[in-house]
Amino acid sequence: MNSTRTRRVLVAAAGVAALALPLAACSTGGGGSSDGKTEITFLVPNSGTNVESAEAMIAAFEKENDDITVKVESQPAGTEGDNLMKTKLATGEMADLFWYNSGSLFQALNPDQNLAPLTDEAWVGDMQDTMTAVVSTDNGIYGAPFGATQAGAVVYNKKIYADLGLEVPTSWDEFAANNEAIKAAGITPVIQTYGDTWTSQLFVLGDFGNVLAQDEDWASEYTAGERKYVDEPALAGFANQEAGFEAGWWNEDFASALYDDGARMVATGEGAHYPILTGIVSTFQQNYPENIEDIGVFPLPAQNAEDTKLTVWLPNAVYVPKTTEGDKLAAAKKFIAFINSDAGCDVQNTAMVPSGPYAISSCSLADDVPGLLKDMQVYFDEGATNPALEFLSPIKGPNLENITVEVGSGIRPAADGAALYDEDVKKQAQQLGIDGW
């Protein structure tokens, strides 16, 4: 679920970059200064509402900083955008600051060589540790978050839980017990929507926070070819999905149901649990506003409660290339600081649709956000989060969603699915030219 390569449904999951749009890059201005003002350019992906969000932030910033003008440039997201980023940095043609992925795609930009360090900026100490890790190298911190997080977790119906006297599970056995009680009450325990195949991946991808809790070196060793999905703790994601099918927890139409069906079912109480990205909150707000406070969220439970962590997709970040110097560098840093100030946070809360808490303590969710987001905040406050694998490793096999459909449909055993995915991963790592494969 790379944040610039996700499918159409993830466009609704605000906070993660959207599907690439094959549009030509456009620019609304260049560098230099006019009328005594310092003028800087800000490059953003042209997917979703990114340009509109950037323009709203610029308007608020310029209102407080009348000596600086910020001009928006845009370009495609996705693979085309990745290549454009690398080319612009290599040729010295990058905008004065730019909005791009955090995590493994950020690392692919060769930040130590190409980016200006922001390590000494005042806002750095406010970032969550999980965010700091995905915008830094051993030599410094290079990015600041712009946007909110989202999580791969279990969205659930609170009314069902209240009616049946259930408590939020913290271990897999507790989750299984809840599902059996829900099934006995004649309600679908777990919603699956394999008509949109990408949704089948959540049992594996949303479990990664739990994997990392058990093996903190898993991501780096996986990238080096030393960790496999066929082995525990990573095998658990496949095994749990197999267990759910065998227990009869799924909705009858799981093979053909779509993402929108899953949203409806959990919102209206047709089903109790839906493992999904929390960006689904925007669908709830639009289509089921009367049910929005009936919906909560908790992490996919690990086998042991102490290993249960919320798996988080971190926001994109804003970076400055080394080619930005002098007054432009000072202006760019001032703009980044504004993004993560109280005023900048207000813009993010109004111009963007948060799909989770912010990754920096200087920015807080508004008081009137849905309860689902407030549920997530508790895990952030308690330090019970870990980043999704894609932020720690560039390797993700393209066939995972097809494999998890098979495992979740009883077509392929969990161990076989994991082994097949390890082969898928190996091919992709070799294509990327990563050592150890």
Short mmCIF file of N, CA, C and O in Angstrom, two decimals, residues 45-100:
data_model
loop_
_atom_site.label_atom_id
_atom_site.label_comp_id
_atom_site.label_asym_id
_atom_site.label_seq_id
_atom_site.Cartn_x
_atom_site.Cartn_y
_atom_site.Cartn_z
N PRO A 45 2.43 16.99 -5.11
CA PRO A 45 1.80 16.06 -6.06
C PRO A 45 0.40 16.54 -6.41
O PRO A 45 -0.32 17.09 -5.57
N ASN A 46 0.00 16.32 -7.64
CA ASN A 46 -1.27 16.87 -8.09
C ASN A 46 -2.44 15.91 -7.90
O ASN A 46 -3.50 16.06 -8.50
N SER A 47 -2.28 14.90 -7.04
CA SER A 47 -3.34 13.94 -6.79
C SER A 47 -4.23 14.42 -5.65
O SER A 47 -3.83 15.22 -4.80
N GLY A 48 -5.47 13.90 -5.65
CA GLY A 48 -6.40 14.22 -4.58
C GLY A 48 -6.61 15.72 -4.43
O GLY A 48 -6.75 16.45 -5.41
N THR A 49 -6.60 16.18 -3.20
CA THR A 49 -6.78 17.61 -2.90
C THR A 49 -5.48 18.25 -2.45
O THR A 49 -5.49 19.27 -1.76
N ASN A 50 -4.35 17.66 -2.86
CA ASN A 50 -3.06 18.17 -2.38
C ASN A 50 -2.80 19.62 -2.77
O ASN A 50 -2.31 20.42 -1.96
N VAL A 51 -3.10 19.97 -4.01
CA VAL A 51 -2.85 21.35 -4.45
C VAL A 51 -3.72 22.32 -3.66
O VAL A 51 -3.23 23.36 -3.20
N GLU A 52 -4.99 21.98 -3.50
CA GLU A 52 -5.89 22.86 -2.75
C GLU A 52 -5.44 23.00 -1.30
O GLU A 52 -5.50 24.10 -0.73
N SER A 53 -4.97 21.92 -0.70
CA SER A 53 -4.49 21.98 0.68
C SER A 53 -3.25 22.86 0.79
O SER A 53 -3.12 23.66 1.73
N ALA A 54 -2.35 22.72 -0.18
CA ALA A 54 -1.14 23.55 -0.19
C ALA A 54 -1.50 25.02 -0.35
O ALA A 54 -0.93 25.89 0.33
N GLU A 55 -2.45 25.31 -1.22
CA GLU A 55 -2.85 26.71 -1.44
C GLU A 55 -3.49 27.31 -0.20
O GLU A 55 -3.28 28.49 0.12
N ALA A 56 -4.26 26.52 0.52
CA ALA A 56 -4.87 27.01 1.77
C ALA A 56 -3.79 27.31 2.80
O ALA A 56 -3.87 28.32 3.52
N MET A 57 -2.78 26.45 2.88
CA MET A 57 -1.69 26.69 3.82
C MET A 57 -0.91 27.93 3.43
O MET A 57 -0.54 28.76 4.29
N ILE A 58 -0.65 28.10 2.14
CA ILE A 58 0.09 29.27 1.66
C ILE A 58 -0.66 30.56 1.97
O ILE A 58 -0.07 31.55 2.42
N ALA A 59 -1.97 30.55 1.75
CA ALA A 59 -2.77 31.76 2.01
C ALA A 59 -2.67 32.17 3.47
O ALA A 59 -2.52 33.36 3.78
N ALA A 60 -2.75 31.20 4.37
CA ALA A 60 -2.64 31.52 5.80
C ALA A 60 -1.24 32.00 6.16
O ALA A 60 -1.07 32.94 6.95
N PHE A 61 -0.24 31.38 5.56
CA PHE A 61 1.15 31.76 5.83
C PHE A 61 1.45 33.17 5.34
O PHE A 61 2.03 33.99 6.07
N GLU A 62 1.04 33.47 4.11
CA GLU A 62 1.33 34.79 3.55
C GLU A 62 0.60 35.89 4.30
O GLU A 62 1.08 37.03 4.36
N LYS A 63 -0.53 35.58 4.89
CA LYS A 63 -1.27 36.56 5.68
C LYS A 63 -0.46 37.01 6.89
O LYS A 63 -0.54 38.17 7.32
N GLU A 64 0.33 36.08 7.43
CA GLU A 64 1.16 36.40 8.60
C GLU A 64 2.59 36.78 8.22
O GLU A 64 3.35 37.26 9.07
N ASN A 65 2.97 36.57 6.96
CA ASN A 65 4.34 36.83 6.52
C ASN A 65 4.30 37.56 5.18
O ASN A 65 4.51 36.96 4.11
N ASP A 66 4.04 38.85 5.25
CA ASP A 66 3.84 39.60 4.01
C ASP A 66 5.13 39.90 3.26
O ASP A 66 5.11 40.51 2.19
N ASP A 67 6.27 39.43 3.81
CA ASP A 67 7.54 39.61 3.12
C ASP A 67 7.95 38.38 2.32
O ASP A 67 9.03 38.34 1.72
N ILE A 68 7.08 37.36 2.31
CA ILE A 68 7.39 36.11 1.60
C ILE A 68 6.22 35.74 0.70
O ILE A 68 5.06 35.79 1.12
N THR A 69 6.53 35.35 -0.54
CA THR A 69 5.53 34.84 -1.46
C THR A 69 5.86 33.39 -1.78
O THR A 69 7.01 33.06 -2.08
N VAL A 70 4.86 32.53 -1.68
CA VAL A 70 5.05 31.10 -1.98
C VAL A 70 4.22 30.75 -3.21
O VAL A 70 3.02 31.01 -3.25
N LYS A 71 4.86 30.20 -4.22
CA LYS A 71 4.19 29.80 -5.45
C LYS A 71 4.13 28.28 -5.53
O LYS A 71 5.11 27.60 -5.26
N VAL A 72 2.97 27.76 -5.92
CA VAL A 72 2.78 26.31 -6.02
C VAL A 72 3.22 25.80 -7.38
O VAL A 72 2.89 26.39 -8.42
N GLU A 73 3.96 24.71 -7.38
CA GLU A 73 4.21 23.92 -8.57
C GLU A 73 3.63 22.53 -8.31
O GLU A 73 3.58 22.08 -7.17
N SER A 74 3.17 21.85 -9.36
CA SER A 74 2.63 20.51 -9.16
C SER A 74 3.16 19.56 -10.21
O SER A 74 3.60 19.97 -11.29
N GLN A 75 3.12 18.28 -9.88
CA GLN A 75 3.55 17.24 -10.80
C GLN A 75 2.83 15.95 -10.44
O GLN A 75 2.23 15.85 -9.37
N PRO A 76 2.84 14.95 -11.30
CA PRO A 76 2.16 13.69 -11.00
C PRO A 76 2.74 13.02 -9.76
O PRO A 76 3.91 13.23 -9.40
N ALA A 77 1.91 12.19 -9.14
CA ALA A 77 2.38 11.34 -8.05
C ALA A 77 2.78 9.99 -8.64
O ALA A 77 3.05 9.88 -9.84
N GLY A 78 2.87 8.96 -7.85
CA GLY A 78 3.18 7.63 -8.34
C GLY A 78 4.60 7.49 -8.87
O GLY A 78 5.48 8.30 -8.56
N THR A 79 4.81 6.47 -9.67
CA THR A 79 6.14 6.18 -10.18
C THR A 79 6.69 7.32 -11.02
O THR A 79 7.89 7.65 -10.95
N GLU A 80 5.83 7.95 -11.82
CA GLU A 80 6.29 9.09 -12.63
C GLU A 80 6.80 10.21 -11.73
O GLU A 80 7.85 10.81 -12.00
N GLY A 81 6.07 10.48 -10.67
CA GLY A 81 6.50 11.52 -9.73
C GLY A 81 7.79 11.15 -9.03
O GLY A 81 8.65 12.01 -8.82
N ASP A 82 7.93 9.87 -8.65
CA ASP A 82 9.18 9.43 -8.01
C ASP A 82 10.37 9.72 -8.90
O ASP A 82 11.41 10.22 -8.45
N ASN A 83 10.23 9.38 -10.18
CA ASN A 83 11.34 9.59 -11.11
C ASN A 83 11.62 11.07 -11.33
O ASN A 83 12.79 11.49 -11.45
N LEU A 84 10.56 11.88 -11.40
CA LEU A 84 10.74 13.32 -11.55
C LEU A 84 11.47 13.92 -10.36
O LEU A 84 12.33 14.80 -10.51
N MET A 85 11.13 13.46 -9.16
CA MET A 85 11.80 13.95 -7.96
C MET A 85 13.31 13.71 -8.06
O MET A 85 14.12 14.61 -7.82
N LYS A 86 13.67 12.48 -8.38
CA LYS A 86 15.09 12.13 -8.45
C LYS A 86 15.81 12.94 -9.53
O LYS A 86 16.94 13.39 -9.33
N THR A 87 15.13 13.12 -10.67
CA THR A 87 15.75 13.88 -11.76
C THR A 87 15.96 15.33 -11.36
O THR A 87 17.04 15.91 -11.60
N LYS A 88 14.96 15.95 -10.76
CA LYS A 88 15.06 17.36 -10.38
C LYS A 88 16.14 17.57 -9.32
O LYS A 88 16.88 18.56 -9.36
N LEU A 89 16.25 16.64 -8.39
CA LEU A 89 17.31 16.77 -7.39
C LEU A 89 18.68 16.60 -8.01
O LEU A 89 19.63 17.33 -7.69
N ALA A 90 18.79 15.64 -8.93
CA ALA A 90 20.09 15.36 -9.55
C ALA A 90 20.55 16.49 -10.45
O ALA A 90 21.77 16.75 -10.58
N THR A 91 19.62 17.20 -11.07
CA THR A 91 19.98 18.27 -12.01
C THR A 91 19.95 19.66 -11.38
O THR A 91 20.21 20.66 -12.07
N GLY A 92 19.61 19.73 -10.09
CA GLY A 92 19.56 21.03 -9.42
C GLY A 92 18.36 21.86 -9.80
O GLY A 92 18.36 23.09 -9.63
N GLU A 93 17.30 21.23 -10.32
CA GLU A 93 16.12 21.95 -10.77
C GLU A 93 14.92 21.80 -9.82
O GLU A 93 13.79 22.13 -10.18
N MET A 94 15.17 21.32 -8.62
CA MET A 94 14.08 21.14 -7.67
C MET A 94 13.56 22.48 -7.17
O MET A 94 14.31 23.46 -7.08
N ALA A 95 12.24 22.51 -6.86
CA ALA A 95 11.65 23.70 -6.25
C ALA A 95 12.32 23.98 -4.91
O ALA A 95 13.09 23.17 -4.40
N ASP A 96 12.02 25.14 -4.34
CA ASP A 96 12.70 25.55 -3.10
C ASP A 96 12.33 24.68 -1.92
O ASP A 96 13.11 24.55 -0.97
N LEU A 97 11.15 24.09 -1.95
CA LEU A 97 10.78 23.05 -0.99
C LEU A 97 9.73 22.18 -1.65
O LEU A 97 9.07 22.59 -2.61
N PHE A 98 9.59 20.94 -1.15
CA PHE A 98 8.66 20.02 -1.82
C PHE A 98 8.02 19.08 -0.82
O PHE A 98 8.55 18.81 0.26
N TRP A 99 6.84 18.61 -1.21
CA TRP A 99 5.99 17.73 -0.39
C TRP A 99 6.05 16.34 -0.99
O TRP A 99 5.69 16.13 -2.15
N TYR A 100 6.53 15.36 -0.22
CA TYR A 100 6.79 14.04 -0.78
C TYR A 100 6.66 12.99 0.32
O TYR A 100 6.51 13.30 1.50
#
